[in-house]
């Protein structure tokens, strides 16, 4: 199975900061990657698919980039409501696999 | 508005079968793929598998021998069964709709709220 490694595992930032989360695949996955946000006690929500396409309704401060093995989720200006754990998911090969998550604290 | 709702027992005894149903409203399960994902308490997410209404399925090999996903188009529901459960199967179980982009990239765009299943005697 393709292993997805996220870094950092957690981070603390201030409102207005630029935040970057990285996801590395154990082998090339083209741009077959999505990002999900999970707030405490809630189901995950889709932010980005195909590595860089913003899902409908997601604020434009979120963006994704990357291809092959290295991917990035960026929050351009962190807001209080962005307190959450963020997961990447590869859909290039079965089984689809998630990263271990990055917890963002404010 | 698409909505998914998981239902089923919250407590299952070890060695028994976990059974959950996901009821879909606002869409028909005859379109798209539909998936189950789980999350042990305090841990990350694990994809379990998906189904197309025709019966085509794909399962995570980590669970494949114990998992069955089925669909009931008359009720617009799909279901999950996990046999021979142990404490390691204790998790919040989510159902989700699978969409695809350009017939290649896949993503989960709608999720149920999740249901906690505890395996304990």
Short mmCIF file of C-alpha atoms in Angstrom, two decimals:
data_model
loop_
_atom_site.label_atom_id
_atom_site.label_comp_id
_atom_site.label_asym_id
_atom_site.label_seq_id
_atom_site.Cartn_x
_atom_site.Cartn_y
_atom_site.Cartn_z
CA UNK A 1 0.00 0.00 0.00
CA UNK A 2 1.09 3.56 -0.67
CA UNK A 3 2.19 5.26 2.55
CA UNK A 4 1.26 8.90 3.05
CA UNK A 5 3.41 10.86 5.50
CA UNK A 6 2.28 14.26 6.71
CA UNK A 7 4.39 16.87 8.40
CA UNK A 8 4.29 18.33 10.86
CA UNK A 9 2.07 16.16 13.06
CA UNK A 10 0.90 19.29 14.84
CA UNK A 11 1.52 23.00 14.74
CA UNK A 12 0.56 26.09 16.63
CA UNK A 13 0.04 29.35 14.80
CA UNK A 14 -1.60 32.73 15.23
CA UNK A 15 -4.57 34.24 13.48
CA UNK A 16 -3.38 35.74 10.20
CA UNK A 17 -0.37 33.44 9.86
CA UNK A 18 0.43 31.56 6.68
CA UNK A 19 0.34 27.82 7.41
CA UNK A 20 1.82 25.07 5.27
CA UNK A 21 1.21 21.34 5.68
CA UNK A 22 3.14 18.78 3.66
CA UNK A 23 2.13 15.32 2.51
CA UNK A 24 4.67 12.91 0.98
CA UNK A 25 3.72 9.72 -0.84
CA UNK A 26 5.91 6.61 -0.74
CA UNK A 27 5.69 6.42 -4.53
CA UNK A 28 4.52 8.70 -7.31
CA UNK A 29 0.77 9.32 -7.35
CA UNK A 30 0.50 11.93 -10.15
CA UNK A 31 -1.93 14.50 -8.74
CA UNK A 32 -4.33 11.93 -7.25
CA UNK A 33 -4.56 13.58 -3.87
CA UNK A 34 -7.18 15.28 -1.75
CA UNK A 35 -7.16 17.29 1.46
CA UNK A 36 -9.76 17.03 4.21
CA UNK A 37 -10.46 19.12 7.30
CA UNK A 38 -11.84 17.51 10.43
CA UNK A 39 -13.02 19.67 13.30
CA UNK A 40 -13.30 18.12 16.77
CA UNK A 41 -16.22 15.74 17.02
CA UNK A 42 -17.24 16.23 13.40
CA UNK A 43 -16.98 14.33 10.14
CA UNK A 44 -14.19 15.30 7.76
CA UNK A 45 -14.93 17.85 5.05
CA UNK A 46 -13.42 17.98 1.60
CA UNK A 47 -11.21 20.98 0.93
CA UNK A 48 -9.26 20.15 -2.21
CA UNK A 49 -9.19 17.35 -4.79
CA UNK A 50 -6.88 16.50 -7.68
CA UNK A 51 -4.13 18.14 -5.60
CA UNK A 52 -5.11 21.72 -6.37
CA UNK A 53 -8.82 22.08 -7.16
CA UNK A 54 -10.75 23.91 -4.47
CA UNK A 55 -14.03 22.20 -3.60
CA UNK A 56 -17.20 24.27 -3.92
CA UNK A 57 -17.76 26.60 -0.99
CA UNK A 58 -14.27 26.26 0.48
CA UNK A 59 -12.69 29.64 1.34
CA UNK A 60 -10.04 30.84 -1.09
CA UNK A 61 -7.45 31.09 1.70
CA UNK A 62 -7.02 27.33 1.26
CA UNK A 63 -4.89 26.13 -1.64
CA UNK A 64 -3.13 22.95 -2.66
CA UNK A 65 -0.18 22.18 -4.85
CA UNK A 66 2.15 19.38 -5.82
CA UNK A 67 2.48 16.37 -8.05
CA UNK A 68 4.27 13.05 -7.95
CA UNK A 69 5.32 12.46 -4.35
CA UNK A 70 5.25 15.86 -2.64
CA UNK A 71 2.15 17.88 -1.91
CA UNK A 72 1.31 20.99 0.08
CA UNK A 73 -1.80 22.43 1.68
CA UNK A 74 -1.52 26.14 2.40
CA UNK A 75 -3.76 28.34 4.50
CA UNK A 76 -2.82 31.86 3.45
CA UNK A 77 -4.24 33.65 6.49
CA UNK A 78 -5.20 31.41 9.38
CA UNK A 79 -8.64 32.05 10.91
CA UNK A 80 -9.99 30.90 14.30
CA UNK A 81 -12.42 28.53 12.58
CA UNK A 82 -9.48 26.70 10.95
CA UNK A 83 -8.74 24.92 14.23
CA UNK A 84 -8.87 21.33 13.03
CA UNK A 85 -6.94 18.27 11.98
CA UNK A 86 -6.07 18.07 8.31
CA UNK A 87 -5.66 14.83 6.36
CA UNK A 88 -4.37 14.05 2.90
CA UNK A 89 -5.77 11.10 0.96
CA UNK A 90 -4.26 9.39 -2.08
CA UNK A 91 -6.62 7.82 -4.60
CA UNK A 92 -3.97 6.77 -7.11
CA UNK A 93 -3.89 3.12 -6.12
CA UNK A 94 -5.84 0.74 -3.92
CA UNK A 95 -6.15 0.75 -1.04
CA UNK A 96 -6.80 4.47 -0.83
CA UNK A 97 -4.72 5.70 2.10
CA UNK A 98 -4.81 8.72 4.37
CA UNK A 99 -1.94 10.55 5.96
CA UNK A 100 -1.76 10.41 9.73
CA UNK A 101 -3.11 13.94 10.12
CA UNK A 102 -1.82 17.37 11.08
CA UNK A 103 -3.43 19.07 14.05
CA UNK A 104 -3.58 22.85 13.73
CA UNK A 105 -3.87 24.79 16.97
CA UNK A 106 -4.40 28.48 17.31
CA UNK B 1 -29.09 18.82 -0.36
CA UNK B 2 -27.38 15.44 -0.16
CA UNK B 3 -27.47 13.83 3.27
CA UNK B 4 -26.09 10.56 4.57
CA UNK B 5 -27.06 8.97 7.88
CA UNK B 6 -25.42 5.97 9.48
CA UNK B 7 -27.44 3.64 11.68
CA UNK B 8 -26.82 0.44 13.60
CA UNK B 9 -25.87 -0.96 17.00
CA UNK B 10 -23.39 1.05 19.02
CA UNK B 11 -22.14 -2.00 20.91
CA UNK B 12 -21.03 -5.31 19.44
CA UNK B 13 -19.57 -8.29 21.26
CA UNK B 14 -16.15 -9.67 20.30
CA UNK B 15 -16.26 -12.35 17.56
CA UNK B 16 -19.70 -11.17 16.41
CA UNK B 17 -20.65 -9.22 13.27
CA UNK B 18 -20.80 -5.45 13.05
CA UNK B 19 -23.63 -4.26 10.80
CA UNK B 20 -24.26 -0.67 9.76
CA UNK B 21 -26.53 0.98 7.21
CA UNK B 22 -26.15 4.30 5.47
CA UNK B 23 -29.37 5.96 4.29
CA UNK B 24 -28.92 8.46 1.47
CA UNK B 25 -31.29 11.36 0.79
CA UNK B 26 -31.08 14.04 -1.86
CA UNK B 27 -29.41 11.69 -4.33
CA UNK B 28 -29.85 8.20 -5.70
CA UNK B 29 -27.31 5.50 -4.97
CA UNK B 30 -27.68 4.47 -8.61
CA UNK B 31 -25.29 7.28 -9.34
CA UNK B 32 -21.73 7.45 -8.00
CA UNK B 33 -19.80 5.12 -5.77
CA UNK B 34 -20.44 4.97 -2.04
CA UNK B 35 -17.86 4.29 0.62
CA UNK B 36 -17.21 3.44 4.25
CA UNK B 37 -14.37 4.97 6.27
CA UNK B 38 -13.57 4.44 9.93
CA UNK B 39 -11.63 6.24 12.66
CA UNK B 40 -10.56 4.59 15.93
CA UNK B 41 -10.90 6.93 18.92
CA UNK B 42 -8.13 9.52 18.88
CA UNK B 43 -6.58 8.11 15.70
CA UNK B 44 -6.55 8.70 11.96
CA UNK B 45 -8.84 7.72 9.12
CA UNK B 46 -8.92 4.35 7.35
CA UNK B 47 -10.71 3.67 4.08
CA UNK B 48 -12.71 0.44 4.31
CA UNK B 49 -14.10 0.09 0.80
CA UNK B 50 -16.70 1.22 -1.72
CA UNK B 51 -19.62 -0.06 -3.74
CA UNK B 52 -21.36 0.85 -6.98
CA UNK B 53 -25.08 0.05 -7.04
CA UNK B 54 -24.48 -2.66 -9.65
CA UNK B 55 -22.58 -4.56 -7.00
CA UNK B 56 -19.02 -3.71 -7.99
CA UNK B 57 -16.97 -3.41 -4.82
CA UNK B 58 -13.43 -2.68 -3.77
CA UNK B 59 -12.13 -3.37 -0.28
CA UNK B 60 -9.08 -2.48 1.76
CA UNK B 61 -6.95 -5.65 1.95
CA UNK B 62 -6.41 -4.99 5.66
CA UNK B 63 -10.07 -5.88 6.19
CA UNK B 64 -10.98 -7.66 2.96
CA UNK B 65 -11.59 -11.13 4.36
CA UNK B 66 -14.01 -9.79 6.98
CA UNK B 67 -15.83 -7.00 5.14
CA UNK B 68 -18.88 -6.96 2.90
CA UNK B 69 -20.48 -3.82 1.47
CA UNK B 70 -23.87 -4.17 -0.19
CA UNK B 71 -26.49 -1.85 -1.68
CA UNK B 72 -30.28 -1.76 -1.60
CA UNK B 73 -31.53 0.52 -4.36
CA UNK B 74 -35.17 0.14 -3.30
CA UNK B 75 -34.35 1.78 0.03
CA UNK B 76 -31.57 4.02 -1.30
CA UNK B 77 -29.23 2.53 1.28
CA UNK B 78 -25.90 0.79 1.40
CA UNK B 79 -24.57 -1.35 4.20
CA UNK B 80 -21.40 -2.55 5.88
CA UNK B 81 -20.76 -5.86 7.59
CA UNK B 82 -17.55 -6.70 9.43
CA UNK B 83 -17.31 -10.22 10.79
CA UNK B 84 -15.31 -11.61 13.72
CA UNK B 85 -14.82 -8.20 15.32
CA UNK B 86 -12.27 -7.47 18.02
CA UNK B 87 -11.54 -4.42 20.15
CA UNK B 88 -9.39 -3.14 17.27
CA UNK B 89 -12.60 -2.59 15.27
CA UNK B 90 -13.85 -0.04 17.81
CA UNK B 91 -14.17 3.16 15.82
CA UNK B 92 -16.39 5.89 14.48
CA UNK B 93 -17.72 4.60 11.17
CA UNK B 94 -18.50 7.10 8.42
CA UNK B 95 -20.31 6.61 5.14
CA UNK B 96 -19.49 8.93 2.26
CA UNK B 97 -20.30 9.66 -1.38
CA UNK B 98 -17.49 9.13 -3.85
CA UNK B 99 -17.16 11.50 -6.78
CA UNK B 100 -14.65 11.47 -9.56
CA UNK B 101 -12.91 14.16 -11.53
CA UNK B 102 -12.05 13.49 -15.14
CA UNK B 103 -12.87 9.82 -14.53
CA UNK B 104 -9.56 9.42 -12.71
CA UNK B 105 -9.31 11.30 -9.44
CA UNK B 106 -11.72 10.31 -6.68
CA UNK B 107 -12.82 12.15 -3.57
CA UNK B 108 -15.42 12.06 -0.79
CA UNK B 109 -17.67 15.09 -1.11
CA UNK B 110 -20.50 14.24 1.29
CA UNK B 111 -20.10 12.42 4.61
CA UNK B 112 -22.46 11.11 7.24
CA UNK B 113 -22.05 12.40 10.77
CA UNK B 114 -20.47 9.13 11.86
CA UNK B 115 -21.51 6.50 14.36
CA UNK B 116 -19.39 5.09 17.17
CA UNK B 117 -19.25 1.32 17.35
CA UNK B 118 -17.67 -0.17 20.44
CA UNK B 119 -16.58 -3.80 20.53
CA UNK B 120 -16.83 -5.08 24.07
CA UNK B 121 -18.34 -7.93 26.01
#
